[in-house]
């Protein structure tokens, strides 16, 4: 049974030397470097617990130092090896529990103490070797090193409970079992009254239990690391999206301001000039009774009237005042009636029963999208009939514009200003679009989810 447990402990150490080494190379996490070093030193110590390996090592040392010196050297080396692997394990545990980040001052102090203790006990090992007094070294180990390490252990556990992540529970349970079983093994080896036949077996069992719970803690920590990585990634994506939305908002608001400015200039400037020209023509018509000029003046007056009407329509289309005055449905209806009258096309309108409660910004985006799509129909498709629909089923708004024309190449249109403007507005609202075009006509459908629209 003892041999079985020893073999199991050796197997676990070999496995975790490989695992910790691979993890360190892969993610460059410092804790796994120290865990690999701990496992290597612990493996050497476990091998020394086998009588055959111990005698083989002592015999090799005796070849160079002599039998008496070899006995002292091997005994002292065995205890100093424990100093080394316990130190490596302590540093690894501090890293694994994230105390290097959350209690930096404490972490740095403990590392300094562990380095100092390692150097001190190396010096004491050399000193007691030359004194040929391995029992003194064991006493120093028992009454100086162990109390120091137990103090660090207790304080670190308390720090970890307060500061470490959720993975600490698996790991701390395994560490506590390991420490308790190691102390039992040590006491059983040096206190004869305990009558323990093979106390080192407790140490082997502690190693196995610690390794199992470390594995659970590692799996949980990797999960936490992945969750944090995903959280940061989502924050970055959300931040980039917000930047894009802010940029689009600025562009679209700038476009609306420019539309409003142009509409005002058309209405107040060019329309006023045309009205003045018409008044002058009327004056000429009254002053000049020449029949030859009367037809020309009448034609010029009609052209000016038509131009004034077109400018007023362009001005109204550029401005979003119709949305403010008539609401989204009313503005779309007025626009479609004017287009139908101007281009001799039938436009069927289908709206939800009630006006949708939306911000002026979103209403403007939907109105501009319908404007662009209807303009594309009359300019490119040669359609006789078009359908404009706005359906609302909370939280979804479906906007569709269909026609029975000859269709048009969507890819080439997407490069134009019109559909580029539509795409910008769709991206701003986090909407989805479906484009279809064939010889039977074209169809554009935009799905807007009110829950996904950014704050405006």
Coordinates of C-alpha atoms in Angstrom, one line a residue:
X1 CA 0.0 0.0 0.0
X2 CA 2.8 2.4 0.9
X3 CA 4.5 1.7 -2.4
X4 CA 1.3 2.3 -4.3
X5 CA 0.8 5.7 -2.6
X6 CA 4.4 6.5 -3.3
X7 CA 4.1 5.6 -7.0
X8 CA 0.9 7.6 -7.2
X9 CA 2.6 10.7 -5.7
X10 CA 5.5 10.3 -8.2
X11 CA 3.1 10.0 -11.1
X12 CA 1.3 13.1 -10.0
X13 CA 4.5 15.0 -9.8
X14 CA 5.7 13.9 -13.3
X15 CA 2.3 14.9 -14.7
X16 CA 2.2 18.3 -13.1
X17 CA 5.8 19.1 -14.0
X18 CA 4.7 18.7 -17.7
X19 CA 1.4 20.5 -17.2
X20 CA 2.8 23.4 -15.3
X21 CA 5.7 23.8 -17.7
X22 CA 3.4 23.8 -20.7
X23 CA 1.0 26.3 -19.1
X24 CA 3.9 28.6 -18.2
X25 CA 5.3 28.5 -21.8
X26 CA 1.8 29.0 -23.3
X27 CA 0.4 31.8 -21.1
X28 CA 3.7 33.1 -19.4
X29 CA 2.0 33.0 -16.0
X30 CA 4.7 33.3 -13.3
X31 CA 2.9 31.2 -10.8
X32 CA 3.3 28.1 -13.0
X33 CA 7.0 28.6 -13.3
X34 CA 7.3 28.3 -9.6
X35 CA 4.9 25.4 -9.5
X36 CA 7.1 23.5 -12.1
X37 CA 10.2 24.2 -9.9
X38 CA 8.3 23.1 -6.8
X39 CA 7.3 19.8 -8.5
X40 CA 10.8 19.1 -9.7
X41 CA 12.3 19.6 -6.2
X42 CA 9.4 17.6 -4.7
X43 CA 10.0 14.8 -7.1
X44 CA 13.7 14.7 -6.1
X45 CA 12.6 14.6 -2.5
X46 CA 10.1 11.8 -3.1
X47 CA 12.7 9.8 -4.9
X48 CA 15.0 10.2 -1.9
X49 CA 12.3 8.6 0.3
X50 CA 12.7 5.3 -1.5
X51 CA 15.5 3.3 0.2
X52 CA 17.0 2.1 -3.1
X53 CA 17.3 5.6 -4.6
X54 CA 18.5 7.0 -1.2
X55 CA 21.3 4.4 -0.9
X56 CA 22.2 4.8 -4.6
X57 CA 22.6 8.6 -4.1
X58 CA 24.5 8.2 -0.8
X59 CA 26.8 5.7 -2.5
X60 CA 27.5 8.1 -5.3
X61 CA 28.4 10.9 -2.8
X62 CA 30.5 8.5 -0.8
X63 CA 32.6 7.8 -3.9
X64 CA 33.8 11.5 -3.8
X65 CA 33.5 12.3 0.0
X66 CA 33.8 9.1 1.8
X67 CA 31.1 7.2 3.6
X68 CA 30.9 9.3 6.8
X69 CA 30.7 12.6 5.0
X70 CA 28.2 11.2 2.5
X71 CA 25.9 10.2 5.3
X72 CA 26.0 13.7 6.8
X73 CA 25.7 15.4 3.4
X74 CA 22.8 13.2 2.2
X75 CA 20.8 13.8 5.4
X76 CA 21.4 17.6 5.4
X77 CA 20.6 17.8 1.6
X78 CA 17.3 16.0 2.2
X79 CA 16.2 18.7 4.6
X80 CA 17.5 21.6 2.6
X81 CA 15.6 20.1 -0.4
X82 CA 12.4 20.5 1.7
X83 CA 13.3 24.2 2.4
X84 CA 13.6 24.7 -1.4
X85 CA 10.4 23.1 -2.5
X86 CA 8.4 24.6 0.4
X87 CA 9.7 28.1 -0.6
X88 CA 8.9 27.5 -4.3
X89 CA 5.4 26.3 -3.3
X90 CA 4.8 29.3 -1.1
X91 CA 5.7 31.7 -3.9
X92 CA 3.6 29.8 -6.3
X93 CA 0.6 29.9 -3.9
X94 CA 0.9 33.7 -3.5
X95 CA 0.9 34.1 -7.2
X96 CA -1.9 31.6 -7.8
X97 CA -4.1 33.4 -5.2
X98 CA -3.4 36.8 -6.9
X99 CA -1.9 38.2 -3.7
X100 CA 0.9 39.7 -5.8
X101 CA -1.7 42.0 -7.3
X102 CA -4.1 42.5 -4.4
X103 CA -1.6 42.7 -1.5
X104 CA 1.5 43.8 -3.2
X105 CA 3.4 45.0 -0.1
X106 CA 2.7 41.7 1.8
X107 CA 3.7 39.7 -1.3
X108 CA 7.0 41.5 -1.6
X109 CA 7.8 41.1 2.1
X110 CA 7.1 37.3 2.0
X111 CA 9.3 36.8 -1.1
X112 CA 12.1 38.7 0.6
X113 CA 11.7 36.5 3.8
X114 CA 11.7 33.3 1.7
X115 CA 14.8 34.3 -0.2
X116 CA 16.6 35.2 3.0
X117 CA 15.5 31.9 4.7
X118 CA 16.8 30.0 1.6
X119 CA 20.2 31.7 1.8
X120 CA 20.3 31.3 5.6
X121 CA 19.6 27.6 5.6
X122 CA 22.1 27.1 2.7
X123 CA 24.7 28.7 4.9
X124 CA 23.6 26.6 7.9
X125 CA 23.7 23.5 5.8
X126 CA 27.3 24.2 4.8
X127 CA 28.2 25.0 8.4
X128 CA 26.6 21.9 10.0
X129 CA 28.2 19.7 7.3
X130 CA 31.7 20.9 8.2
X131 CA 30.7 20.4 11.9
X132 CA 29.5 16.9 10.9
X133 CA 26.4 17.6 13.0
X134 CA 23.3 16.8 10.9
X135 CA 21.1 16.7 14.1
X136 CA 21.8 20.4 14.6
X137 CA 20.6 21.1 11.1
X138 CA 17.4 19.1 11.8
X139 CA 16.8 21.1 15.0
X140 CA 17.3 24.4 13.2
X141 CA 14.9 23.2 10.6
X142 CA 12.3 22.2 13.2
X143 CA 12.5 25.2 15.5
X144 CA 13.3 28.0 13.1
X145 CA 12.2 27.1 9.6
X146 CA 8.9 25.4 10.4
X147 CA 7.6 28.1 12.7
X148 CA 8.5 30.8 10.1
X149 CA 6.7 28.8 7.3
X150 CA 3.6 28.1 9.5
X151 CA 3.3 31.8 10.4
X152 CA 3.5 32.7 6.7
X153 CA 1.0 30.0 5.9
X154 CA -1.6 31.2 8.5
X155 CA -1.2 34.9 7.5
X156 CA -1.4 34.1 3.8
X157 CA -4.6 32.0 4.3
X158 CA -6.2 35.0 6.1
X159 CA -5.1 37.4 3.3
X160 CA -6.4 35.0 0.6
X161 CA -9.8 34.7 2.3
X162 CA -10.2 38.5 2.3
X163 CA -8.6 39.3 -1.1
X164 CA -8.5 36.3 -3.5
X165 CA -11.1 35.2 -6.1
X166 CA -13.6 32.4 -5.9
X167 CA -10.9 29.8 -7.0
X168 CA -9.3 30.2 -3.5
X169 CA -11.7 27.8 -1.9
X170 CA -10.6 24.7 -3.8
X171 CA -6.9 25.6 -3.5
X172 CA -6.9 26.6 0.2
X173 CA -8.7 23.3 1.1
X174 CA -6.0 21.3 -0.7
X175 CA -3.2 23.4 0.8
X176 CA -4.6 23.0 4.3
X177 CA -4.8 19.2 3.9
X178 CA -1.3 19.1 2.5
X179 CA 0.1 21.2 5.4
X180 CA -1.7 19.1 8.1
X181 CA -0.6 15.8 6.6
X182 CA 2.9 17.0 6.2
X183 CA 3.0 18.0 9.9
X184 CA 1.6 14.6 10.9
X185 CA 4.3 12.9 8.8
X186 CA 7.0 15.1 10.3
X187 CA 5.8 14.5 13.9
X188 CA 5.4 10.8 13.3
X189 CA 9.0 10.6 12.1
X190 CA 10.6 12.4 15.0
X191 CA 8.3 11.6 18.0
X192 CA 8.7 7.9 18.8
X193 CA 5.8 7.9 21.3
X194 CA 3.3 8.3 18.5
X195 CA 4.1 4.8 17.4
X196 CA 3.5 5.5 13.7
X197 CA 4.9 2.7 11.5
X198 CA 5.2 4.6 8.3
X199 CA 4.4 8.3 8.8
X200 CA 5.8 9.4 5.4
X201 CA 2.6 7.8 3.9
X202 CA 0.6 10.8 5.3
X203 CA 2.9 13.1 3.3
X204 CA 2.2 11.2 0.1
X205 CA -1.5 11.3 0.7
X206 CA -1.3 15.1 1.4
X207 CA 0.5 15.6 -1.9
X208 CA -2.2 13.6 -3.8
X209 CA -5.1 15.5 -2.2
X210 CA -3.4 18.9 -2.7
X211 CA -2.8 18.1 -6.4
X212 CA -6.4 17.1 -6.9
X213 CA -7.8 20.3 -5.3
X214 CA -5.2 22.4 -7.1
X215 CA -6.5 21.0 -10.4
X216 CA -10.0 22.0 -9.4
X217 CA -8.8 25.5 -8.4
X218 CA -6.8 25.8 -11.6
X219 CA -9.9 24.8 -13.7
X220 CA -12.0 27.4 -11.9
X221 CA -9.3 30.1 -12.2
X222 CA -9.0 29.5 -16.0
X223 CA -12.8 29.9 -16.2
X224 CA -12.5 33.2 -14.2
X225 CA -9.7 34.3 -16.5
X226 CA -11.7 33.5 -19.6
X227 CA -14.8 35.3 -18.1
X228 CA -12.6 38.4 -17.4
X229 CA -11.1 38.2 -20.9
X230 CA -14.6 38.0 -22.5
X231 CA -15.8 40.9 -20.3
X232 CA -12.9 43.1 -21.3
X233 CA -13.4 42.1 -25.0
X234 CA -17.1 43.0 -24.8
X235 CA -16.2 46.3 -23.2
X236 CA -13.8 47.1 -26.0
X237 CA -16.3 46.1 -28.6
X238 CA -19.0 48.2 -26.9
X239 CA -16.6 51.1 -26.6
X240 CA -15.7 50.9 -30.3
X241 CA -19.4 50.6 -31.2
X242 CA -20.2 53.7 -29.1
X243 CA -17.4 55.5 -30.9
X244 CA -18.9 54.6 -34.2
X245 CA -22.4 55.5 -33.1
X246 CA -21.1 58.9 -31.8
X247 CA -19.3 59.5 -35.1
X248 CA -22.5 58.5 -37.1
X249 CA -24.6 60.7 -34.8
X250 CA -22.3 63.7 -35.5
X251 CA -22.4 63.1 -39.3
X252 CA -26.1 62.6 -39.4
X253 CA -26.8 65.6 -37.2
X254 CA -24.4 67.7 -39.4
X255 CA -26.3 66.5 -42.5
X256 CA -29.6 67.5 -41.0
X257 CA -28.3 70.9 -40.1
X258 CA -26.9 71.3 -43.7
X259 CA -30.3 70.2 -45.1
X260 CA -32.0 72.7 -42.9
X261 CA -29.6 75.5 -44.0
X262 CA -30.0 74.6 -47.7
X263 CA -33.8 74.5 -47.3
X264 CA -33.9 77.9 -45.7
X265 CA -31.6 79.4 -48.5
X266 CA -33.8 77.8 -51.2
X267 CA -37.0 79.2 -49.5
X268 CA -35.7 82.6 -48.6
X269 CA -33.1 83.1 -51.3
X270 CA -33.8 81.5 -54.7
X271 CA -37.6 81.3 -54.2
X272 CA -37.6 85.0 -53.3
X273 CA -35.5 85.9 -56.4
X274 CA -37.9 83.9 -58.6
X275 CA -40.9 85.7 -57.1
X276 CA -39.2 89.0 -57.9
X277 CA -38.5 87.9 -61.5
X278 CA -42.2 87.0 -61.9
X279 CA -43.3 90.4 -60.6
X280 CA -40.9 92.1 -63.1
X281 CA -42.4 89.9 -65.9
X282 CA -45.9 90.9 -64.9
X283 CA -44.8 94.6 -65.0
X284 CA -43.4 94.1 -68.5
X285 CA -46.6 92.4 -69.6
X286 CA -48.7 95.3 -68.4
X287 CA -46.3 98.0 -69.9
X288 CA -45.7 96.2 -73.2
X289 CA -48.9 95.4 -75.1
X290 CA -46.9 93.7 -78.0
X291 CA -48.9 90.5 -78.8
X292 CA -45.7 88.9 -80.0
X293 CA -44.1 89.0 -76.5
X294 CA -47.3 88.0 -74.7
X295 CA -46.9 84.3 -75.3
X296 CA -43.2 84.4 -74.3
X297 CA -44.0 86.2 -71.1
X298 CA -46.7 83.8 -70.3
X299 CA -44.4 80.8 -70.8
X300 CA -41.7 82.4 -68.7
X301 CA -44.3 83.0 -65.9
X302 CA -45.4 79.3 -66.0
X303 CA -41.8 78.1 -65.9
X304 CA -41.1 80.4 -62.9
X305 CA -44.3 79.1 -61.1
X306 CA -43.2 75.5 -61.7
X307 CA -39.6 76.3 -60.5
X308 CA -41.1 77.9 -57.3
X309 CA -43.2 74.9 -56.7
X310 CA -40.3 72.6 -57.1
X311 CA -38.1 74.7 -54.9
X312 CA -40.8 74.7 -52.2
X313 CA -41.0 70.9 -52.5
X314 CA -37.3 70.5 -52.3
X315 CA -37.1 72.8 -49.3
X316 CA -39.9 70.9 -47.5
X317 CA -38.1 67.6 -48.3
X318 CA -34.8 68.8 -47.0
X319 CA -36.4 70.2 -43.8
X320 CA -37.8 67.9 -41.1
X321 CA -40.5 70.4 -40.2
X322 CA -43.1 68.1 -41.8
X323 CA -42.3 65.5 -39.2
X324 CA -42.7 68.0 -36.4
X325 CA -46.0 69.3 -37.9
X326 CA -47.6 66.0 -39.0
X327 CA -45.8 63.2 -37.3
X328 CA -43.9 60.4 -39.0
X329 CA -46.9 58.8 -40.7
X330 CA -48.3 62.2 -41.9
X331 CA -44.9 63.3 -43.2
X332 CA -44.4 60.1 -45.1
X333 CA -47.9 60.3 -46.5
X334 CA -47.4 63.9 -47.7
X335 CA -44.1 63.1 -49.3
X336 CA -45.4 60.0 -51.1
X337 CA -48.4 61.9 -52.4
X338 CA -46.2 64.6 -53.9
X339 CA -43.9 62.0 -55.5
X340 CA -46.9 60.1 -56.9
X341 CA -48.3 63.3 -58.4
X342 CA -44.9 64.4 -59.8
X343 CA -43.8 61.1 -61.3
X344 CA -47.2 59.6 -62.1
X345 CA -46.7 56.5 -60.0
X346 CA -49.1 54.9 -57.6
X347 CA -47.8 54.5 -54.1
X348 CA -49.8 52.4 -51.6
X349 CA -49.3 53.3 -48.0
X350 CA -49.8 50.9 -45.0
X351 CA -49.2 52.1 -41.5
X352 CA -49.7 50.7 -38.0
X353 CA -53.0 51.7 -36.4
X354 CA -51.4 54.1 -33.9
X355 CA -48.6 56.6 -34.3
X356 CA -45.3 55.1 -32.9
X357 CA -43.9 57.0 -29.9
X358 CA -40.3 57.7 -31.0
X359 CA -37.7 60.4 -30.5
X360 CA -37.5 63.1 -33.2
X361 CA -34.1 61.7 -34.2
X362 CA -35.3 58.2 -34.9
X363 CA -38.4 59.5 -36.7
X364 CA -36.1 61.6 -38.9
X365 CA -33.9 58.6 -39.7
X366 CA -36.9 56.5 -40.7
X367 CA -38.3 59.3 -42.8
X368 CA -35.0 59.9 -44.5
X369 CA -34.6 56.2 -45.3
X370 CA -38.1 56.1 -46.8
X371 CA -37.3 59.2 -48.8
X372 CA -34.1 57.7 -50.3
X373 CA -35.8 54.4 -51.1
X374 CA -38.8 56.0 -52.8
X375 CA -36.4 58.3 -54.7
X376 CA -34.5 55.2 -55.9
X377 CA -37.7 53.6 -57.1
X378 CA -38.8 56.6 -59.2
X379 CA -35.3 57.2 -60.6
X380 CA -34.1 53.7 -61.3
X381 CA -36.8 51.1 -61.4
X382 CA -39.4 52.6 -63.9
X383 CA -42.1 51.2 -61.6
X384 CA -45.8 51.9 -61.9
X385 CA -46.7 50.8 -58.4
X386 CA -44.8 51.0 -55.1
X387 CA -45.7 49.9 -51.6
X388 CA -44.5 51.8 -48.5
X389 CA -45.3 50.0 -45.2
X390 CA -44.5 50.8 -41.6
X391 CA -45.5 48.0 -39.2
X392 CA -45.1 48.1 -35.4
X393 CA -45.1 45.1 -33.1
X394 CA -43.2 46.1 -29.9
X395 CA -40.3 46.2 -29.8
X396 CA -39.9 45.7 -33.6
X397 CA -40.6 48.3 -36.3
X398 CA -40.6 47.0 -39.9
X399 CA -40.1 49.5 -42.7
X400 CA -40.5 48.2 -46.2
X401 CA -40.5 49.8 -49.7
X402 CA -41.4 47.5 -52.6
X403 CA -42.0 48.2 -56.3
X404 CA -43.0 46.4 -59.5
X405 CA -40.3 47.9 -61.7
X406 CA -37.4 46.4 -63.6
X407 CA -35.1 46.2 -60.6
X408 CA -31.6 47.6 -60.4
X409 CA -28.1 46.5 -59.5
X410 CA -28.0 46.7 -55.7
X411 CA -24.2 46.4 -55.5
X412 CA -23.7 49.4 -57.7
X413 CA -26.3 51.4 -55.9
X414 CA -24.7 50.7 -52.5
X415 CA -21.8 52.8 -53.6
X416 CA -24.0 55.8 -54.2
X417 CA -24.6 58.6 -51.7
X418 CA -28.3 57.7 -51.3
X419 CA -27.9 54.1 -50.1
X420 CA -24.7 55.0 -48.3
X421 CA -26.8 57.5 -46.3
X422 CA -29.3 54.7 -45.6
X423 CA -26.6 52.3 -44.4
X424 CA -25.3 55.0 -42.0
X425 CA -28.8 55.5 -40.5
X426 CA -29.3 51.8 -40.3
X427 CA -26.0 51.3 -38.5
X428 CA -26.8 54.1 -36.1
X429 CA -30.1 52.4 -35.1
X430 CA -28.5 49.0 -34.9
X431 CA -31.1 47.9 -37.4
X432 CA -31.1 45.0 -39.9
X433 CA -31.7 45.4 -43.6
X434 CA -32.7 42.9 -46.3
X435 CA -32.3 44.0 -50.0
X436 CA -33.7 42.2 -53.0
X437 CA -33.9 43.2 -56.6
X438 CA -34.9 41.3 -59.7
X439 CA -36.7 41.8 -63.0
X440 CA -40.0 41.6 -61.0
X441 CA -39.1 44.6 -58.9
X442 CA -37.1 45.5 -55.8
X443 CA -37.8 45.2 -52.1
X444 CA -36.1 46.8 -49.1
X445 CA -37.0 45.8 -45.6
X446 CA -35.5 47.4 -42.5
X447 CA -36.1 45.8 -39.0
X448 CA -35.5 48.2 -36.1
X449 CA -35.4 46.8 -32.6
X450 CA -36.3 49.6 -30.2
X451 CA -34.4 47.9 -27.3
X452 CA -31.2 48.0 -29.3
X453 CA -31.4 51.7 -30.4
X454 CA -28.6 53.7 -28.7
X455 CA -29.7 56.7 -26.5
X456 CA -30.3 59.7 -28.6

